[in-house]
Amino acid sequence: AQSVSQHNHHVILSEAASLELGCNYSYGGTVNLFWYVQYPGQHLQLLLKYFSGDPLVKGIKGFEAEFIKSKFSFNLRKPSVQWSDTAEYFCAVKVHNTDKLIFGTGTRLQVFP
Amino acid sequence: NAGVTQTPKFQVLKTGQSMTLQCAQDMNHNSMYWYRQDPGMGLRLIYYSASEGTTDKGEVPNGYNVSRLNRREFSLRLESAAPSQTSVYFCASSDTSSGNTEAFFGQGTRLTVV
């Protein structure tokens, strides 16, 4: 069965620190990849997505992610985090030509001023 | 434009009671999903529907049933609620028929089973 792994469960950073959150998936075929963010008390919102083309994708709020096919990875990065980035971050995978959308367990990010 | 609307927002049930969570989207999306969110476990897919009249099991379907009433509505039913079904439930929709688009989420239903 397809699965999505997020290795960092809880990350604590100071403002201006750099961020990288890991995401690996287990499906070997063509996939669509997503990162979603959930701010406290809110629903999920899309940060960025990868379907094809340039493996380095840029999203909102200065986030970016790199798809490395050989490593089955889609890691999320931000050069300098802000207090307002405090949230939970979810990686998700949709297997191409299916409608099944599977999420990872999430990474809780806390940013301190 | 309301997007994805879920009702109710909060619900408390006694063990053994039944209830239906409602979800409607106004974006004409073909695919709809039900997830549950539990601490440390992320979002787990319960059921999904690729089009009207079709539904498929996700990762954790036991104890739930779904109905894709029409293109707009996708309901989730708990026939006999159990404390293990205490969770936050999210409905989502996506226009997968057009290719590559993301899922849009509702605000969630916080369900407590006592």
CSV table of N, CA, C and O in Angstrom, one decimal, chain A residues 35-105:
chain,number,residue,atom,x,y,z
A,35,TRP,N,2.4,19.8,-0.4
A,35,TRP,CA,2.6,20.2,1.0
A,35,TRP,C,1.4,21.1,1.4
A,35,TRP,O,1.1,22.1,0.7
A,36,TYR,N,0.8,20.7,2.5
A,36,TYR,CA,-0.3,21.5,3.1
A,36,TYR,C,0.1,22.1,4.5
A,36,TYR,O,1.0,21.5,5.2
A,37,VAL,N,-0.5,23.2,4.8
A,37,VAL,CA,-0.2,23.8,6.2
A,37,VAL,C,-1.5,23.9,6.9
A,37,VAL,O,-2.6,24.2,6.3
A,38,GLN,N,-1.5,23.7,8.2
A,38,GLN,CA,-2.7,23.9,9.0
A,38,GLN,C,-2.3,24.8,10.2
A,38,GLN,O,-1.6,24.3,11.1
A,39,TYR,N,-2.8,26.0,10.2
A,39,TYR,CA,-2.6,26.9,11.3
A,39,TYR,C,-3.5,26.5,12.4
A,39,TYR,O,-4.6,25.9,12.2
A,40,PRO,N,-3.2,26.9,13.6
A,40,PRO,CA,-3.9,26.5,14.8
A,40,PRO,C,-5.4,26.8,14.6
A,40,PRO,O,-5.8,27.9,14.3
A,41,GLY,N,-6.3,25.8,14.8
A,41,GLY,CA,-7.7,26.0,14.7
A,41,GLY,C,-8.3,26.1,13.4
A,41,GLY,O,-9.5,26.4,13.2
A,42,GLN,N,-7.5,25.9,12.3
A,42,GLN,CA,-7.9,26.1,11.0
A,42,GLN,C,-7.9,24.8,10.2
A,42,GLN,O,-7.4,23.8,10.6
A,43,HIS,N,-8.4,24.9,9.0
A,43,HIS,CA,-8.4,23.7,8.1
A,43,HIS,C,-7.1,23.8,7.3
A,43,HIS,O,-6.3,24.7,7.3
A,44,LEU,N,-6.9,22.7,6.5
A,44,LEU,CA,-5.6,22.7,5.7
A,44,LEU,C,-5.7,23.6,4.5
A,44,LEU,O,-6.7,23.7,3.8
A,45,GLN,N,-4.5,24.2,4.2
A,45,GLN,CA,-4.4,25.0,3.0
A,45,GLN,C,-3.2,24.6,2.3
A,45,GLN,O,-2.2,24.2,2.8
A,46,LEU,N,-3.2,24.7,0.9
A,46,LEU,CA,-2.1,24.3,0.1
A,46,LEU,C,-1.0,25.3,0.2
A,46,LEU,O,-1.1,26.5,0.0
A,47,LEU,N,0.2,24.7,0.4
A,47,LEU,CA,1.5,25.5,0.3
A,47,LEU,C,2.1,25.5,-1.1
A,47,LEU,O,2.5,26.5,-1.6
A,48,LEU,N,2.2,24.3,-1.6
A,48,LEU,CA,2.8,24.1,-2.9
A,48,LEU,C,2.5,22.7,-3.4
A,48,LEU,O,2.1,21.8,-2.7
A,49,LYS,N,2.7,22.5,-4.7
A,49,LYS,CA,2.5,21.2,-5.3
A,49,LYS,C,3.4,20.9,-6.5
A,49,LYS,O,4.0,21.9,-7.1
A,50,TYR,N,3.7,19.7,-6.7
A,50,TYR,CA,4.5,19.2,-7.8
A,50,TYR,C,3.7,18.2,-8.7
A,50,TYR,O,3.2,17.2,-8.1
A,51,PHE,N,3.7,18.5,-10.0
A,51,PHE,CA,3.1,17.5,-10.9
A,51,PHE,C,4.1,17.0,-11.9
A,51,PHE,O,4.1,15.8,-12.2
A,52,SER,N,4.8,17.9,-12.5
A,52,SER,CA,5.8,17.5,-13.5
A,52,SER,C,6.7,18.7,-13.7
A,52,SER,O,6.5,19.8,-13.2
A,53,GLY,N,7.8,18.5,-14.5
A,53,GLY,CA,8.7,19.6,-14.8
A,53,GLY,C,9.8,19.8,-13.8
A,53,GLY,O,10.3,18.9,-13.2
A,54,ASP,N,10.1,21.1,-13.6
A,54,ASP,CA,11.2,21.5,-12.7
A,54,ASP,C,10.9,20.9,-11.3
A,54,ASP,O,9.9,21.1,-10.7
A,55,PRO,N,11.9,20.1,-10.8
A,55,PRO,CA,11.7,19.4,-9.5
A,55,PRO,C,11.7,20.4,-8.3
A,55,PRO,O,11.4,20.0,-7.2
A,56,LEU,N,12.2,21.6,-8.6
A,56,LEU,CA,12.2,22.6,-7.5
A,56,LEU,C,11.0,23.5,-7.7
A,56,LEU,O,10.9,24.2,-8.6
A,57,VAL,N,10.1,23.4,-6.7
A,57,VAL,CA,8.8,24.1,-6.8
A,57,VAL,C,8.8,25.2,-5.7
A,57,VAL,O,9.2,24.9,-4.6
A,58,LYS,N,8.2,26.3,-6.1
A,58,LYS,CA,8.1,27.4,-5.1
A,58,LYS,C,6.6,27.6,-4.8
A,58,LYS,O,5.7,27.5,-5.6
A,59,GLY,N,6.4,27.8,-3.5
A,59,GLY,CA,5.0,28.0,-3.0
A,59,GLY,C,4.8,29.3,-2.4
A,59,GLY,O,5.6,30.3,-2.6
A,60,ILE,N,3.7,29.4,-1.6
A,60,ILE,CA,3.4,30.7,-1.0
A,60,ILE,C,4.3,30.9,0.2
A,60,ILE,O,4.9,30.0,0.8
A,61,LYS,N,4.4,32.1,0.7
A,61,LYS,CA,5.1,32.5,1.9
A,61,LYS,C,6.5,32.1,2.0
A,61,LYS,O,7.1,31.9,3.0
A,62,GLY,N,7.2,32.0,0.8
A,62,GLY,CA,8.6,31.8,0.8
A,62,GLY,C,9.0,30.3,0.9
A,62,GLY,O,10.2,30.0,1.0
A,63,PHE,N,8.0,29.4,0.9
A,63,PHE,CA,8.4,28.0,1.0
A,63,PHE,C,8.7,27.5,-0.4
A,63,PHE,O,8.2,27.9,-1.4
A,64,GLU,N,9.6,26.4,-0.4
A,64,GLU,CA,9.9,25.7,-1.6
A,64,GLU,C,10.1,24.2,-1.3
A,64,GLU,O,10.3,23.9,-0.1
A,65,ALA,N,10.0,23.4,-2.3
A,65,ALA,CA,10.2,22.0,-2.1
A,65,ALA,C,10.9,21.4,-3.3
A,65,ALA,O,10.8,21.9,-4.4
A,66,GLU,N,11.7,20.3,-3.0
A,66,GLU,CA,12.5,19.7,-4.1
A,66,GLU,C,12.1,18.2,-4.2
A,66,GLU,O,12.1,17.5,-3.2
A,67,PHE,N,11.7,17.8,-5.4
A,67,PHE,CA,11.3,16.5,-5.7
A,67,PHE,C,12.6,15.7,-6.1
A,67,PHE,O,13.2,16.1,-7.1
A,68,ILE,N,12.9,14.7,-5.4
A,68,ILE,CA,14.1,13.9,-5.8
A,68,ILE,C,13.5,12.5,-6.1
A,68,ILE,O,13.3,11.7,-5.1
A,69,LYS,N,13.3,12.1,-7.4
A,69,LYS,CA,12.7,10.9,-7.7
A,69,LYS,C,13.4,9.7,-7.2
A,69,LYS,O,12.8,8.7,-6.7
A,70,SER,N,14.8,9.7,-7.3
A,70,SER,CA,15.6,8.6,-7.0
A,70,SER,C,15.5,8.3,-5.5
A,70,SER,O,15.8,7.1,-5.0
A,71,LYS,N,15.1,9.3,-4.7
A,71,LYS,CA,15.0,9.1,-3.2
A,71,LYS,C,13.6,9.0,-2.8
A,71,LYS,O,13.3,9.0,-1.6
A,72,PHE,N,12.6,9.1,-3.7
A,72,PHE,CA,11.2,9.1,-3.3
A,72,PHE,C,11.0,10.2,-2.3
A,72,PHE,O,10.2,10.0,-1.3
A,73,SER,N,11.6,11.4,-2.5
A,73,SER,CA,11.4,12.4,-1.4
A,73,SER,C,10.9,13.7,-2.0
A,73,SER,O,11.0,14.0,-3.2
A,74,PHE,N,10.3,14.5,-1.1
A,74,PHE,CA,9.8,15.8,-1.5
A,74,PHE,C,9.9,16.7,-0.2
A,74,PHE,O,8.9,16.9,0.5
A,75,ASN,N,11.1,17.1,0.0
A,75,ASN,CA,11.3,17.9,1.3
A,75,ASN,C,11.0,19.3,1.1
A,75,ASN,O,11.2,20.0,0.1
A,76,LEU,N,10.4,19.9,2.2
A,76,LEU,CA,10.0,21.3,2.3
A,76,LEU,C,11.1,22.1,2.9
A,76,LEU,O,11.7,21.7,3.9
A,77,ARG,N,11.3,23.3,2.3
A,77,ARG,CA,12.4,24.2,2.9
A,77,ARG,C,11.9,25.6,2.9
A,77,ARG,O,11.0,26.0,2.2
A,78,LYS,N,12.5,26.3,3.9
A,78,LYS,CA,12.3,27.8,3.9
A,78,LYS,C,13.6,28.4,4.5
A,78,LYS,O,14.1,27.9,5.6
A,79,PRO,N,14.2,29.3,3.8
A,79,PRO,CA,15.5,29.8,4.3
A,79,PRO,C,15.5,30.5,5.7
A,79,PRO,O,16.4,30.5,6.4
A,80,SER,N,14.4,31.2,6.0
A,80,SER,CA,14.3,32.0,7.2
A,80,SER,C,12.9,32.0,7.7
A,80,SER,O,12.0,32.6,7.1
A,81,VAL,N,12.6,31.3,8.8
A,81,VAL,CA,11.2,31.1,9.3
A,81,VAL,C,10.8,32.3,10.1
A,81,VAL,O,11.7,33.1,10.7
A,82,GLN,N,9.5,32.5,10.2
A,82,GLN,CA,9.0,33.6,11.0
A,82,GLN,C,8.0,33.0,12.0
A,82,GLN,O,7.6,31.9,11.9
A,83,TRP,N,7.8,33.8,13.1
A,83,TRP,CA,6.9,33.3,14.1
A,83,TRP,C,5.5,32.9,13.6
A,83,TRP,O,4.9,31.9,14.0
A,84,SER,N,5.1,33.6,12.5
A,84,SER,CA,3.8,33.2,11.9
A,84,SER,C,3.8,31.9,11.1
A,84,SER,O,2.7,31.5,10.7
A,85,ASP,N,4.9,31.3,11.0
A,85,ASP,CA,5.0,30.0,10.4
A,85,ASP,C,4.7,28.9,11.3
A,85,ASP,O,4.6,27.7,10.9
A,86,THR,N,4.5,29.2,12.6
A,86,THR,CA,4.1,28.2,13.6
A,86,THR,C,2.8,27.5,13.1
A,86,THR,O,1.7,28.2,12.9
A,87,ALA,N,2.8,26.2,12.9
A,87,ALA,CA,1.7,25.5,12.3
A,87,ALA,C,2.1,24.0,12.2
A,87,ALA,O,3.2,23.6,12.6
A,88,GLU,N,1.1,23.2,11.7
A,88,GLU,CA,1.4,21.8,11.4
A,88,GLU,C,1.5,21.7,9.9
A,88,GLU,O,0.7,22.2,9.1
A,89,TYR,N,2.5,20.9,9.4
A,89,TYR,CA,2.7,20.8,8.0
A,89,TYR,C,2.6,19.3,7.6
A,89,TYR,O,3.1,18.4,8.2
A,90,PHE,N,1.8,19.1,6.5
A,90,PHE,CA,1.5,17.8,6.0
A,90,PHE,C,2.0,17.6,4.6
A,90,PHE,O,1.7,18.5,3.7
A,91,CYS,N,2.6,16.5,4.4
A,91,CYS,CA,3.0,16.1,3.0
A,91,CYS,C,1.9,15.2,2.5
A,91,CYS,O,1.3,14.4,3.3
A,92,ALA,N,1.6,15.2,1.2
A,92,ALA,CA,0.5,14.3,0.7
A,92,ALA,C,0.9,13.9,-0.7
A,92,ALA,O,1.6,14.6,-1.5
A,93,VAL,N,0.5,12.7,-1.0
A,93,VAL,CA,0.8,12.1,-2.3
A,93,VAL,C,-0.5,11.6,-3.0
A,93,VAL,O,-1.3,10.9,-2.3
A,94,LYS,N,-0.6,11.9,-4.3
A,94,LYS,CA,-1.7,11.4,-5.1
A,94,LYS,C,-1.1,10.5,-6.2
A,94,LYS,O,-0.3,11.0,-6.9
A,95,VAL,N,-1.5,9.3,-6.2
A,95,VAL,CA,-1.0,8.4,-7.2
A,95,VAL,C,-1.6,8.8,-8.6
A,95,VAL,O,-2.8,9.0,-8.7
A,96,HIS,N,-0.8,9.0,-9.6
A,96,HIS,CA,-1.2,9.4,-10.9
A,96,HIS,C,-2.3,8.5,-11.4
A,96,HIS,O,-2.2,7.3,-11.3
A,97,ASN,N,-3.3,9.2,-12.0
A,97,ASN,CA,-4.5,8.4,-12.6
A,97,ASN,C,-5.3,7.7,-11.6
A,97,ASN,O,-6.1,6.8,-12.0
A,98,THR,N,-5.2,8.0,-10.3
A,98,THR,CA,-6.2,7.6,-9.3
A,98,THR,C,-6.6,8.8,-8.6
A,98,THR,O,-6.1,9.9,-8.8
A,99,ASP,N,-7.6,8.7,-7.8
A,99,ASP,CA,-8.2,9.8,-7.0
A,99,ASP,C,-7.8,9.7,-5.5
A,99,ASP,O,-8.2,10.5,-4.7
A,100,LYS,N,-7.0,8.7,-5.2
A,100,LYS,CA,-6.6,8.5,-3.8
A,100,LYS,C,-5.5,9.5,-3.4
A,100,LYS,O,-4.5,9.6,-4.0
A,101,LEU,N,-5.8,10.2,-2.3
A,101,LEU,CA,-4.9,11.2,-1.8
A,101,LEU,C,-4.5,10.9,-0.4
A,101,LEU,O,-5.3,10.9,0.5
A,102,ILE,N,-3.2,10.5,-0.2
A,102,ILE,CA,-2.7,10.0,1.1
A,102,ILE,C,-1.8,11.1,1.8
A,102,ILE,O,-0.9,11.6,1.1
A,103,PHE,N,-2.0,11.2,3.1
A,103,PHE,CA,-1.3,12.2,3.9
A,103,PHE,C,-0.3,11.5,4.8
A,103,PHE,O,-0.5,10.4,5.2
A,104,GLY,N,0.8,12.3,5.1
A,104,GLY,CA,1.7,11.9,6.1
A,104,GLY,C,1.2,12.2,7.5
A,104,GLY,O,0.1,12.8,7.6
A,105,THR,N,1.9,11.9,8.5
A,105,THR,CA,1.5,12.1,9.9
A,105,THR,C,1.6,13.5,10.4
A,105,THR,O,1.2,13.9,11.4
